[in-house]
Coordinates of C-alpha atoms in Angstrom, one line a residue:
X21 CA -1.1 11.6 -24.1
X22 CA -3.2 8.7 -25.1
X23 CA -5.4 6.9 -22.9
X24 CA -8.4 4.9 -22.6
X25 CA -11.6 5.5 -21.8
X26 CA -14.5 3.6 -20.2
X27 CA -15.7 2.4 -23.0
X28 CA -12.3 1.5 -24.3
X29 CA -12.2 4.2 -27.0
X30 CA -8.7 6.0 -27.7
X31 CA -8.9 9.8 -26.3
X32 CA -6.3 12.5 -26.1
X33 CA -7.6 14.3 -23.4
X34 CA -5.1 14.1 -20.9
X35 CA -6.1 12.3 -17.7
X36 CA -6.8 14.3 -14.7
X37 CA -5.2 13.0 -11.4
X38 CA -6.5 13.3 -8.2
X39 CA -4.2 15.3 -5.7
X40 CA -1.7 12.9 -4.0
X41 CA -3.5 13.5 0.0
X42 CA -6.7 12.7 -1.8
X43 CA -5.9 9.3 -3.3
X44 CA -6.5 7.8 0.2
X45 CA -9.9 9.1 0.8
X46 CA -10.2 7.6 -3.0
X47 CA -9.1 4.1 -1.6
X48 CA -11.7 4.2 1.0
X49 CA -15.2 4.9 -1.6
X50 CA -17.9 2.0 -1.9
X51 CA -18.0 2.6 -5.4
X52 CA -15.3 0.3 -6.8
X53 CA -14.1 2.5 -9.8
X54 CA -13.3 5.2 -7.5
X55 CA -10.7 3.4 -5.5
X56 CA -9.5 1.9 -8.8
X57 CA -8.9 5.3 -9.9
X58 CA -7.5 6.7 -6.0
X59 CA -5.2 3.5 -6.3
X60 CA -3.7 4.0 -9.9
X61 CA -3.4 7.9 -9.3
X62 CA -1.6 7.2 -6.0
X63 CA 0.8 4.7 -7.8
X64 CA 1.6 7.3 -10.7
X65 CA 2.3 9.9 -8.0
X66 CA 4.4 7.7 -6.5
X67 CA 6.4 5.8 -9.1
X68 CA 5.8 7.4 -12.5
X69 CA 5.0 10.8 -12.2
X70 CA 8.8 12.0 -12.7
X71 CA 11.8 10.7 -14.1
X72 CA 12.9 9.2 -10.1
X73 CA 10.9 8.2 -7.7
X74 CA 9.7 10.6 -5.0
X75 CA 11.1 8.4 -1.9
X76 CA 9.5 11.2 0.6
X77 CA 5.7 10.9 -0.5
X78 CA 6.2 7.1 -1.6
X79 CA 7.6 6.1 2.0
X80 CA 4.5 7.9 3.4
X81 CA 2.2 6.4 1.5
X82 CA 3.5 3.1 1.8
X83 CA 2.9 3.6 5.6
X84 CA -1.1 5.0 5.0
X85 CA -1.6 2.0 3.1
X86 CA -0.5 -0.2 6.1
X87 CA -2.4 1.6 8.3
X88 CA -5.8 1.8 5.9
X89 CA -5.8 -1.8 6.3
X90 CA -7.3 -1.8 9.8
X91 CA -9.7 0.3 9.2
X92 CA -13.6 0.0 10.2
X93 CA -14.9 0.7 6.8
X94 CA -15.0 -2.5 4.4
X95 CA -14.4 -0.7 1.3
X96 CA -12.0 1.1 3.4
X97 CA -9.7 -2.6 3.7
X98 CA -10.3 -3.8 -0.2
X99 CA -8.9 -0.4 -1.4
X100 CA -6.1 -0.1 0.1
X101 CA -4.9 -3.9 0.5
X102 CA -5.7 -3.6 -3.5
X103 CA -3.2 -1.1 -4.2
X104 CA -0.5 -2.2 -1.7
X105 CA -0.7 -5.2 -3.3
X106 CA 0.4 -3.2 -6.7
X107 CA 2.4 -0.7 -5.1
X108 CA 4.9 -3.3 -3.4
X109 CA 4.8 -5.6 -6.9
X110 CA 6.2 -1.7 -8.7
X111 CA 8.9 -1.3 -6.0
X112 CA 10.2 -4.8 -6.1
X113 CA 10.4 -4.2 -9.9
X114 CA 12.0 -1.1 -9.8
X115 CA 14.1 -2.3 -7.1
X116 CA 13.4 1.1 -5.2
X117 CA 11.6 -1.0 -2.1
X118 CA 14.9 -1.0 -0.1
X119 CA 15.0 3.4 -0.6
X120 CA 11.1 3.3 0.5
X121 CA 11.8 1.1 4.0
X122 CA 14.9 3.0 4.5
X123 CA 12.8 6.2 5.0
X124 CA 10.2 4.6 7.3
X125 CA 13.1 2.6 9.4
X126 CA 15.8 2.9 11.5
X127 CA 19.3 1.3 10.5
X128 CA 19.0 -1.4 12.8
X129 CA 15.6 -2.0 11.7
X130 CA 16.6 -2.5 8.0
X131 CA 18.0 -5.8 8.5
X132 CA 15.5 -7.5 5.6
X133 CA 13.0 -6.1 3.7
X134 CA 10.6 -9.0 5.1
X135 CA 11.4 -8.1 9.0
X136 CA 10.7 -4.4 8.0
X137 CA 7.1 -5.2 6.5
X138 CA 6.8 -7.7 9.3
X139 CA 7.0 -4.5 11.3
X140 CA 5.1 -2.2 9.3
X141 CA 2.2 -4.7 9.5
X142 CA 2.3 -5.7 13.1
X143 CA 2.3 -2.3 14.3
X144 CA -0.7 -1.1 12.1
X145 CA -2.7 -4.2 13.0
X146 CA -2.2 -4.4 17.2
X147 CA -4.7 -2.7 19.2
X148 CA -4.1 -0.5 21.6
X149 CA -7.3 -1.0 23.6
X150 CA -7.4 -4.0 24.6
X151 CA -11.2 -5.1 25.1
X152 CA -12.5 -3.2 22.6
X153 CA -13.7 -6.0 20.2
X154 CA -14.7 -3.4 17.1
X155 CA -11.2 -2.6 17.3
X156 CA -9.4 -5.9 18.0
X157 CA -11.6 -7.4 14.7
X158 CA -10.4 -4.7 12.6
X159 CA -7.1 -5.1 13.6
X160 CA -7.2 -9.2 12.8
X161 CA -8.8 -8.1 9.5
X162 CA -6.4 -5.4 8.4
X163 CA -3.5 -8.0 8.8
X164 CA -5.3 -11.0 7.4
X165 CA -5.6 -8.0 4.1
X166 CA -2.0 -6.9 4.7
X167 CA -0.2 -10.8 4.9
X168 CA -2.7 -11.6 1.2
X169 CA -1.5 -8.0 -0.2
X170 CA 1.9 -8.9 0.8
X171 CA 1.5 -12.5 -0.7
X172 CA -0.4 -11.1 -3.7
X173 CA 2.8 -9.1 -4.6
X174 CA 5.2 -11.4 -5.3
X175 CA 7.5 -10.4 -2.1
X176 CA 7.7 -13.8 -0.7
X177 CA 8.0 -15.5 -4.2
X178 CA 11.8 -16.6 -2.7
X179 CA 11.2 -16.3 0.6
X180 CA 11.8 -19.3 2.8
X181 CA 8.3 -20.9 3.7
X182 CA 8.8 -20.8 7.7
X183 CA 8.9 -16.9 6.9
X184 CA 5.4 -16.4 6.4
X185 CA 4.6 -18.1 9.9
X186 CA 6.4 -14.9 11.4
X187 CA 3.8 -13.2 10.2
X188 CA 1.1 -14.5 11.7

């Protein structure tokens, strides 16, 4: 296996991934490269670690990276809005997105892949205490992060334009 390094040299030592449940506490460090590297393990894992797609684990994290998005910690919200960003853009492109929101949905839930992120998003990013400002602001700022991830991803490329106001 042939990869680069950090100082762009051509190595054959094969690349040690960080275990799967691990790439989320990866997505969360201050230090930048580490969530680079939590977010591109997590995506391998998910998309490219076998010859088919692992819907179980990639329908779960698809739902931790919603949720990351309201957490307290900064880093926390830049990590994970990062690599939903990439992880939607990968599952439009292999056209496995409708597989991924079929796990995490019911039936009647599945009516669009845009009313099923809608949902994934509103429900990670509504507090349940109301009053609690801490929370309410994360809440605003993990969907403000979720709506530019899902933006960022080329999902509502073709979308009609009064679409994105039902996300607000």
């Amino acid at each position: 296996m042939m990869i680069l390094d950090d100082d762009a040299s051509i190595s054959t030592k094969p690349k040690v991934l960080i275990p799967f449940l691990d790439t989320f506490w990866s997505l969360a460090e201050e230090d930048p490269y580490l969530r680079v590297q939590g977010g591109q393990d997590l995506l391998v894992h998910c998309f490219y670690s076998s010859d088919h797609v692992n819907i179980k684990d990639t329908s779960y994290a698809l739902r931790r990276l919603f949720d990351g998005l309201s957490s307290g910690r900064a880093c926390a919200r830049q990590g994970f809005a990062s690599c939903l960003t990439s992880f939607l853009h990968i599952a439009q492109s292999n056209n496995t997105i409708d597989r991924i929101l079929q796990e995490l949905t019911t039936k009647e839930d599945l009516s669009s892949i845009h009313f099923c992120l809608r949902h994934l998003l509103l429900k990670c990013s509504t507090s349940a205490n109301k009053g609690k400002t801490s929370e309410e602001r994360d809440c605003a700022l993990g969907r403000l992060f979720g709506i530019s991830a899902i933006l960022r991803s080329g999902m509502m490329k073709d979308a009609p334009s009064t679409l994105l106001q039902e996300y607000l």
